[in-house]
Amino acid sequence: MIIVMAHGASEQEVDAVVARLAERGYQSHISQGVERTLVGAIGAPEGEKEALAEQLALLPGVERVVPILRPYKLVSREHAEQPSVVRIGKVPFGRGQVAVISGPCAVENEQQMLEAAQAVQAAGAAVLRGGAYKPRTSPYVFQGLGEAGLEILAAAREATGLPFVTEVMDPRYVEIVSRSADALQVGARNMQNYDLLREVGQADKPVVLKRGVAATVREWLQAAEYVAAAGNLNVILCERGIRTFESETRYTFDLGGMAAAKLETHLPIIADPSHATGNHRLVPPMALAALAGGADGLMVEMHPHPDRALSDGPQSLTPKRLIGLMDEVRHLCTALGLTLAEPVG
Ligand code: PEP
Ligand code: MN
């Protein structure tokens, strides 16, 4: 970090900064400019920097403290020679390989999920989704089937061969969800649940980490760093819209943020235009925009009968609409030189 001294800071004030750095085991490098003195802190032990920067900024004569390194390491581009590939089951995401994850918002019953899985497969999407544990805004509405939902998802996988991703909301359930799911989803509402991030970081399944509705790109990457630091580098980030003043769409699909995150991290990033827009009519154009903008895949909600869905019907594609979208996705992938994963079977 660099400590920028205020204009006119005294020699004693600079000395006090240097002394404080020495006390904490750092060396200093002073550059005396015409207007300002800068003190570079060298050899800062990781983990102490943030607090020390805040403390130094309070010393007399200090104008501000500028961090040099990013607050994440394992997930940063610098940590890897090339973009990472993360697989859900056998389906690869990243480095020019894209795949579509589709299925209903929630697992409702066996019939619905089987129909959904068959429709996903028929349309050519390679990974199935469905929530067994649902983070609902109201405590009075359908909360998901829990463990029974996991069994239904496993049966749908058995019938079609599609791997599935499903959300885990609580560190206590990571083990049980890991036992059946091919990937663990951490939802937007839990992006900063650090106990949960640490727990999925110890699981032996890939993690789909959604961006929090009010999280900056940096906070999102720091959340991924929690998972990575706990030992799991198989993280797929998912842009799903953020909260802004705009009310025409459910959230605001932040493709600029997604592209910015891609510059920073080697992890694959997928996009979820369903939760971002909340409107099935907006899903196809935004799905294509995301792929054109560099997304490594898509998560798209589809319900066999959106008009009977227990959650997120308005943003769910019908099976027929998913087929239409997949046709467009195929064309776009060809144009962009991307390899689209085909469903097994
Ligand atoms: C979901 O994918 O079912 C979901 C609840 O998404 P989010 O966490 O992005 O709201
Ligand atoms: Mn949903």
Short mmCIF file of C-alpha atoms and ligand atoms in Angstrom, two decimals:
data_model
loop_
_atom_site.label_atom_id
_atom_site.label_comp_id
_atom_site.label_asym_id
_atom_site.label_seq_id
_atom_site.Cartn_x
_atom_site.Cartn_y
_atom_site.Cartn_z
CA MET A 1 0.00 0.00 0.00
CA ILE A 2 0.99 3.59 -0.44
CA ILE A 3 0.44 6.23 2.23
CA VAL A 4 -0.16 9.63 0.68
CA MET A 5 0.83 12.38 3.12
CA ALA A 6 -1.20 15.59 3.16
CA HIS A 7 0.13 18.74 1.57
CA GLY A 8 2.39 20.36 4.11
CA ALA A 9 2.72 17.30 6.34
CA SER A 10 5.62 17.73 8.73
CA GLU A 11 8.74 15.59 8.90
CA GLN A 12 7.62 14.33 12.31
CA GLU A 13 4.33 13.17 10.81
CA VAL A 14 6.16 11.25 8.08
CA ASP A 15 8.46 9.77 10.72
CA ALA A 16 5.45 8.68 12.77
CA VAL A 17 4.05 6.80 9.78
CA VAL A 18 7.40 5.11 9.16
CA ALA A 19 7.66 4.22 12.86
CA ARG A 20 4.15 2.73 12.87
CA LEU A 21 5.01 0.65 9.80
CA ALA A 22 8.24 -0.56 11.40
CA GLU A 23 6.35 -1.46 14.59
CA ARG A 24 4.15 -3.74 12.47
CA GLY A 25 7.05 -5.35 10.64
CA TYR A 26 6.99 -3.37 7.39
CA GLN A 27 9.73 -1.53 5.62
CA SER A 28 9.13 1.92 4.17
CA HIS A 29 10.11 3.56 0.97
CA ILE A 30 9.77 7.32 1.02
CA SER A 31 9.39 9.40 -2.11
CA GLN A 32 9.64 13.07 -1.57
CA GLY A 33 7.72 14.96 -4.29
CA VAL A 34 7.38 18.68 -4.73
CA GLU A 35 3.77 18.71 -3.52
CA ARG A 36 3.47 15.50 -1.56
CA THR A 37 5.43 12.87 0.28
CA LEU A 38 4.51 9.26 -0.44
CA VAL A 39 5.38 6.37 1.85
CA GLY A 40 5.37 2.91 0.30
CA ALA A 41 4.82 0.04 2.74
CA ILE A 42 6.86 -3.00 1.79
CA GLY A 43 6.46 -6.58 2.96
CA ALA A 44 2.98 -6.27 4.36
CA PRO A 45 1.77 -9.53 5.93
CA GLU A 46 -1.46 -10.64 4.26
CA GLY A 47 -4.56 -10.40 6.41
CA GLU A 48 -3.41 -7.34 8.35
CA LYS A 49 -3.36 -4.90 5.51
CA GLU A 50 -6.96 -3.81 5.57
CA ALA A 51 -7.05 -2.91 9.25
CA LEU A 52 -3.61 -1.30 9.11
CA ALA A 53 -4.64 0.84 6.13
CA GLU A 54 -7.62 2.12 8.10
CA GLN A 55 -5.43 2.83 11.13
CA LEU A 56 -2.75 4.64 9.13
CA ALA A 57 -5.38 6.85 7.49
CA LEU A 58 -6.16 8.20 10.98
CA LEU A 59 -2.61 9.33 11.73
CA PRO A 60 -1.93 13.09 11.66
CA GLY A 61 -0.70 14.35 8.30
CA VAL A 62 -1.98 11.34 6.34
CA GLU A 63 -4.28 12.22 3.47
CA ARG A 64 -5.19 8.71 2.33
CA VAL A 65 -3.95 5.18 1.99
CA VAL A 66 -4.03 3.52 -1.41
CA PRO A 67 -4.07 -0.29 -1.61
CA ILE A 68 -2.01 -1.73 -4.45
CA LEU A 69 -3.13 -5.34 -4.60
CA ARG A 70 -6.63 -6.66 -5.22
CA PRO A 71 -8.54 -8.02 -2.24
CA TYR A 72 -8.75 -11.46 -3.86
CA LYS A 73 -5.98 -13.73 -5.03
CA LEU A 74 -7.00 -17.30 -5.80
CA VAL A 75 -9.82 -16.24 -8.11
CA SER A 76 -7.89 -13.44 -9.81
CA ARG A 77 -6.59 -13.66 -13.36
CA GLU A 78 -3.06 -13.36 -12.06
CA HIS A 79 -3.47 -16.67 -10.24
CA ALA A 80 -4.07 -18.70 -13.40
CA GLU A 81 -2.38 -18.81 -16.74
CA GLN A 82 -5.62 -19.19 -18.63
CA PRO A 83 -9.36 -19.12 -17.94
CA SER A 84 -10.56 -22.07 -15.86
CA VAL A 85 -12.97 -24.74 -16.99
CA VAL A 86 -15.49 -25.87 -14.36
CA ARG A 87 -17.66 -28.94 -14.98
CA ILE A 88 -21.14 -29.73 -13.72
CA GLY A 89 -21.24 -33.49 -14.12
CA LYS A 90 -19.39 -33.79 -17.42
CA VAL A 91 -20.61 -30.49 -18.82
CA PRO A 92 -17.83 -27.91 -19.18
CA PHE A 93 -18.15 -24.16 -18.62
CA GLY A 94 -15.34 -21.81 -19.62
CA ARG A 95 -12.54 -21.31 -22.13
CA GLY A 96 -14.87 -21.15 -25.12
CA GLN A 97 -17.15 -23.91 -23.90
CA VAL A 98 -20.65 -22.82 -22.99
CA ALA A 99 -23.70 -24.67 -21.70
CA VAL A 100 -27.28 -23.85 -20.82
CA ILE A 101 -28.75 -24.73 -17.43
CA SER A 102 -32.53 -24.85 -17.46
CA GLY A 103 -35.49 -26.01 -15.45
CA PRO A 104 -38.16 -24.67 -13.17
CA CYS A 105 -37.65 -22.24 -10.33
CA ALA A 106 -38.78 -24.84 -7.81
CA VAL A 107 -39.25 -28.58 -7.72
CA GLU A 108 -43.02 -28.92 -7.22
CA ASN A 109 -43.72 -32.62 -7.75
CA GLU A 110 -42.39 -35.64 -9.63
CA GLN A 111 -44.53 -35.19 -12.69
CA GLN A 112 -43.60 -31.51 -13.13
CA MET A 113 -39.87 -32.19 -12.72
CA LEU A 114 -39.83 -35.16 -15.06
CA GLU A 115 -41.68 -33.20 -17.72
CA ALA A 116 -39.30 -30.29 -17.19
CA ALA A 117 -36.20 -32.49 -17.45
CA GLN A 118 -37.43 -34.06 -20.67
CA ALA A 119 -38.18 -30.64 -22.11
CA VAL A 120 -34.73 -29.35 -21.11
CA GLN A 121 -33.10 -32.32 -22.79
CA ALA A 122 -35.27 -32.10 -25.90
CA ALA A 123 -34.43 -28.42 -26.31
CA GLY A 124 -30.72 -29.20 -26.07
CA ALA A 125 -29.82 -27.68 -22.70
CA ALA A 126 -27.20 -29.78 -20.93
CA VAL A 127 -27.82 -29.15 -17.22
CA LEU A 128 -31.01 -29.28 -15.19
CA ARG A 129 -31.97 -26.86 -12.43
CA GLY A 130 -34.72 -26.78 -9.80
CA GLY A 131 -34.92 -25.47 -6.26
CA ALA A 132 -35.65 -27.86 -3.41
CA TYR A 133 -34.85 -25.27 -0.74
CA LYS A 134 -36.29 -21.95 -1.85
CA PRO A 135 -35.28 -18.54 -0.52
CA ARG A 136 -38.68 -16.82 -0.72
CA THR A 137 -39.21 -13.19 0.19
CA SER A 138 -42.39 -14.03 2.08
CA PRO A 139 -42.45 -16.67 4.80
CA TYR A 140 -46.10 -17.48 3.95
CA VAL A 141 -45.56 -18.82 0.42
CA PHE A 142 -44.27 -22.15 -0.93
CA GLN A 143 -40.81 -22.75 0.55
CA GLY A 144 -39.78 -25.77 -1.52
CA LEU A 145 -39.99 -29.50 -0.88
CA GLY A 146 -36.62 -29.80 0.87
CA GLU A 147 -35.19 -33.31 0.95
CA ALA A 148 -38.10 -34.74 -1.02
CA GLY A 149 -37.24 -32.24 -3.74
CA LEU A 150 -33.67 -33.56 -3.89
CA GLU A 151 -35.01 -37.07 -4.43
CA ILE A 152 -37.23 -35.85 -7.25
CA LEU A 153 -34.27 -34.11 -8.87
CA ALA A 154 -32.21 -37.29 -8.60
CA ALA A 155 -35.05 -39.24 -10.25
CA ALA A 156 -35.20 -36.70 -13.08
CA ARG A 157 -31.44 -37.11 -13.56
CA GLU A 158 -31.86 -40.86 -13.56
CA ALA A 159 -34.52 -40.62 -16.26
CA THR A 160 -32.65 -38.22 -18.54
CA GLY A 161 -28.96 -38.39 -17.64
CA LEU A 162 -28.86 -34.61 -17.10
CA PRO A 163 -26.74 -33.43 -14.17
CA PHE A 164 -28.47 -30.95 -11.88
CA VAL A 165 -27.70 -27.87 -9.85
CA THR A 166 -29.80 -26.90 -6.86
CA GLU A 167 -29.61 -24.25 -4.19
CA VAL A 168 -28.32 -24.80 -0.68
CA MET A 169 -29.32 -22.10 1.78
CA ASP A 170 -27.90 -23.30 5.05
CA PRO A 171 -24.44 -24.60 6.04
CA ARG A 172 -26.17 -27.47 7.87
CA TYR A 173 -27.59 -28.77 4.58
CA VAL A 174 -24.45 -28.63 2.47
CA GLU A 175 -23.64 -32.26 3.17
CA ILE A 176 -27.06 -33.59 2.28
CA VAL A 177 -27.35 -31.46 -0.87
CA SER A 178 -23.81 -32.43 -1.92
CA ARG A 179 -24.72 -36.08 -1.67
CA SER A 180 -27.20 -35.87 -4.53
CA ALA A 181 -26.59 -32.64 -6.47
CA ASP A 182 -23.99 -32.29 -9.23
CA ALA A 183 -23.46 -28.65 -8.29
CA LEU A 184 -24.39 -26.46 -5.33
CA GLN A 185 -26.01 -23.11 -5.95
CA VAL A 186 -25.45 -20.27 -3.52
CA GLY A 187 -28.28 -17.83 -4.14
CA ALA A 188 -28.13 -14.07 -4.42
CA ARG A 189 -29.50 -13.62 -0.92
CA ASN A 190 -26.70 -15.72 0.52
CA MET A 191 -23.76 -14.37 -1.44
CA GLN A 192 -22.35 -12.83 1.72
CA ASN A 193 -23.25 -15.67 4.07
CA TYR A 194 -19.64 -16.38 4.90
CA ASP A 195 -20.33 -19.52 6.94
CA LEU A 196 -22.17 -20.97 3.97
CA LEU A 197 -19.38 -19.95 1.58
CA ARG A 198 -16.80 -21.66 3.78
CA GLU A 199 -18.95 -24.78 3.99
CA VAL A 200 -19.48 -25.12 0.22
CA GLY A 201 -15.77 -24.40 -0.04
CA GLN A 202 -15.19 -27.71 1.69
CA ALA A 203 -17.64 -29.65 -0.44
CA ASP A 204 -16.48 -31.84 -3.30
CA LYS A 205 -19.00 -30.38 -5.73
CA PRO A 206 -18.76 -27.31 -7.96
CA VAL A 207 -20.46 -24.15 -6.75
CA VAL A 208 -22.63 -21.77 -8.75
CA LEU A 209 -22.27 -18.46 -6.92
CA LYS A 210 -24.91 -15.92 -7.75
CA ARG A 211 -24.20 -12.23 -7.44
CA GLY A 212 -25.95 -10.55 -4.51
CA VAL A 213 -28.65 -8.07 -5.49
CA ALA A 214 -26.69 -5.22 -3.94
CA ALA A 215 -23.18 -6.58 -4.32
CA THR A 216 -20.42 -4.86 -6.23
CA VAL A 217 -18.31 -6.89 -8.63
CA ARG A 218 -15.50 -6.71 -6.10
CA GLU A 219 -17.68 -8.08 -3.27
CA TRP A 220 -18.88 -10.85 -5.58
CA LEU A 221 -15.28 -11.84 -6.35
CA GLN A 222 -14.39 -11.66 -2.68
CA ALA A 223 -17.29 -14.05 -1.96
CA ALA A 224 -15.82 -16.43 -4.56
CA GLU A 225 -12.46 -16.04 -2.83
CA TYR A 226 -14.05 -17.38 0.39
CA VAL A 227 -15.08 -20.55 -1.44
CA ALA A 228 -11.67 -20.86 -3.09
CA ALA A 229 -9.79 -20.16 0.14
CA ALA A 230 -11.69 -22.99 1.82
CA GLY A 231 -10.35 -25.35 -0.83
CA ASN A 232 -12.88 -25.35 -3.67
CA LEU A 233 -11.75 -23.64 -6.85
CA ASN A 234 -14.62 -25.09 -8.85
CA VAL A 235 -16.72 -21.96 -8.79
CA ILE A 236 -18.97 -20.67 -11.56
CA LEU A 237 -20.07 -17.09 -11.02
CA CYS A 238 -23.61 -16.14 -12.08
CA GLU A 239 -24.77 -12.61 -12.89
CA ARG A 240 -28.49 -12.46 -12.07
CA GLY A 241 -29.28 -8.76 -11.93
CA ILE A 242 -28.82 -6.10 -9.29
CA ARG A 243 -31.17 -3.67 -7.58
CA THR A 244 -31.40 -0.24 -9.20
CA PHE A 245 -34.06 2.48 -9.47
CA GLU A 246 -35.43 0.91 -12.67
CA SER A 247 -38.75 -0.85 -12.17
CA GLU A 248 -39.60 -2.06 -15.69
CA THR A 249 -37.48 -5.14 -15.06
CA ARG A 250 -37.37 -7.16 -11.84
CA TYR A 251 -33.69 -6.33 -11.35
CA THR A 252 -31.17 -4.68 -13.67
CA PHE A 253 -29.16 -7.16 -15.71
CA ASP A 254 -25.61 -5.95 -15.24
CA LEU A 255 -23.76 -7.20 -18.30
CA GLY A 256 -21.18 -4.44 -17.85
CA GLY A 257 -20.47 -5.85 -14.39
CA MET A 258 -20.23 -9.34 -15.84
CA ALA A 259 -17.73 -8.22 -18.46
CA ALA A 260 -15.77 -6.33 -15.82
CA ALA A 261 -15.70 -9.42 -13.59
CA LYS A 262 -14.42 -11.48 -16.52
CA LEU A 263 -11.43 -9.20 -16.84
CA GLU A 264 -10.63 -9.80 -13.18
CA THR A 265 -11.15 -13.53 -12.70
CA HIS A 266 -10.18 -16.78 -14.38
CA LEU A 267 -13.42 -18.39 -13.17
CA PRO A 268 -16.23 -18.99 -15.67
CA ILE A 269 -19.20 -16.62 -15.44
CA ILE A 270 -22.71 -17.49 -16.54
CA ALA A 271 -25.73 -15.23 -16.77
CA ASP A 272 -29.30 -15.64 -15.56
CA PRO A 273 -31.61 -13.40 -17.59
CA SER A 274 -34.71 -14.93 -15.93
CA HIS A 275 -34.27 -13.54 -12.42
CA ALA A 276 -32.66 -10.41 -13.85
CA THR A 277 -35.64 -9.40 -15.96
CA GLY A 278 -38.54 -11.25 -14.30
CA ASN A 279 -40.29 -11.39 -17.68
CA HIS A 280 -40.12 -14.34 -20.07
CA ARG A 281 -40.36 -11.99 -23.08
CA LEU A 282 -37.11 -10.36 -22.10
CA VAL A 283 -35.28 -13.61 -21.45
CA PRO A 284 -34.32 -14.55 -25.05
CA PRO A 285 -32.86 -11.17 -26.06
CA MET A 286 -30.94 -10.87 -22.79
CA ALA A 287 -29.71 -14.47 -22.98
CA LEU A 288 -28.21 -13.76 -26.39
CA ALA A 289 -26.78 -10.44 -25.25
CA ALA A 290 -25.06 -12.21 -22.34
CA LEU A 291 -23.43 -14.79 -24.62
CA ALA A 292 -22.35 -12.10 -27.05
CA GLY A 293 -20.89 -10.24 -24.08
CA GLY A 294 -18.71 -13.15 -23.04
CA ALA A 295 -20.86 -15.28 -20.71
CA ASP A 296 -19.65 -18.88 -20.36
CA GLY A 297 -23.20 -20.17 -20.17
CA LEU A 298 -26.76 -19.39 -19.22
CA MET A 299 -29.22 -20.23 -16.51
CA VAL A 300 -32.76 -19.96 -17.81
CA GLU A 301 -35.97 -20.82 -15.99
CA MET A 302 -38.40 -23.04 -17.86
CA HIS A 303 -41.62 -24.56 -16.54
CA PRO A 304 -43.75 -27.12 -18.37
CA HIS A 305 -46.78 -25.00 -17.43
CA PRO A 306 -45.74 -21.49 -16.35
CA ASP A 307 -49.39 -20.60 -15.74
CA ARG A 308 -49.44 -23.20 -12.96
CA ALA A 309 -45.98 -22.51 -11.49
CA LEU A 310 -45.71 -22.15 -7.73
CA SER A 311 -42.94 -19.58 -8.16
CA ASP A 312 -41.49 -17.37 -10.89
CA GLY A 313 -44.07 -18.32 -13.56
CA PRO A 314 -43.92 -14.86 -15.21
CA GLN A 315 -40.23 -15.25 -16.06
CA SER A 316 -40.38 -18.92 -17.02
CA LEU A 317 -40.13 -19.98 -20.65
CA THR A 318 -42.48 -22.70 -21.90
CA PRO A 319 -40.79 -25.81 -23.33
CA LYS A 320 -41.57 -24.48 -26.81
CA ARG A 321 -39.99 -21.11 -26.09
CA LEU A 322 -36.90 -22.84 -24.74
CA ILE A 323 -36.57 -24.74 -28.01
CA GLY A 324 -36.78 -21.41 -29.86
CA LEU A 325 -34.14 -19.86 -27.62
CA MET A 326 -31.81 -22.84 -27.97
CA ASP A 327 -32.01 -22.56 -31.76
CA GLU A 328 -30.88 -18.95 -31.52
CA VAL A 329 -28.20 -19.84 -28.99
CA ARG A 330 -26.82 -22.47 -31.39
CA HIS A 331 -26.59 -19.95 -34.21
CA LEU A 332 -24.95 -17.38 -31.99
CA CYS A 333 -22.42 -19.90 -30.69
CA THR A 334 -21.47 -20.83 -34.23
CA ALA A 335 -21.02 -17.17 -35.10
CA LEU A 336 -18.93 -16.56 -31.98
CA GLY A 337 -16.83 -19.71 -32.32
CA LEU A 338 -18.12 -21.12 -29.01
CA THR A 339 -18.67 -24.81 -28.34
CA LEU A 340 -22.15 -25.43 -26.95
CA ALA A 341 -22.50 -28.50 -24.73
CA GLU A 342 -25.08 -31.01 -25.92
CA PRO A 343 -27.20 -32.88 -23.39
CA VAL A 344 -26.26 -36.50 -22.77
CA GLY A 345 -28.55 -39.23 -24.05
C1 PEP B 1 -32.93 -19.24 -8.22
O1 PEP B 1 -32.07 -19.39 -9.09
O2 PEP B 1 -33.85 -20.04 -8.04
C2 PEP B 1 -32.92 -18.05 -7.36
C3 PEP B 1 -33.64 -17.96 -6.26
O3 PEP B 1 -32.11 -17.10 -7.82
P1 PEP B 1 -31.47 -15.82 -7.08
O4 PEP B 1 -30.72 -16.34 -5.89
O5 PEP B 1 -30.60 -15.26 -8.14
O6 PEP B 1 -32.63 -14.92 -6.71
MN MN B 2 -36.67 -18.52 -9.52
#
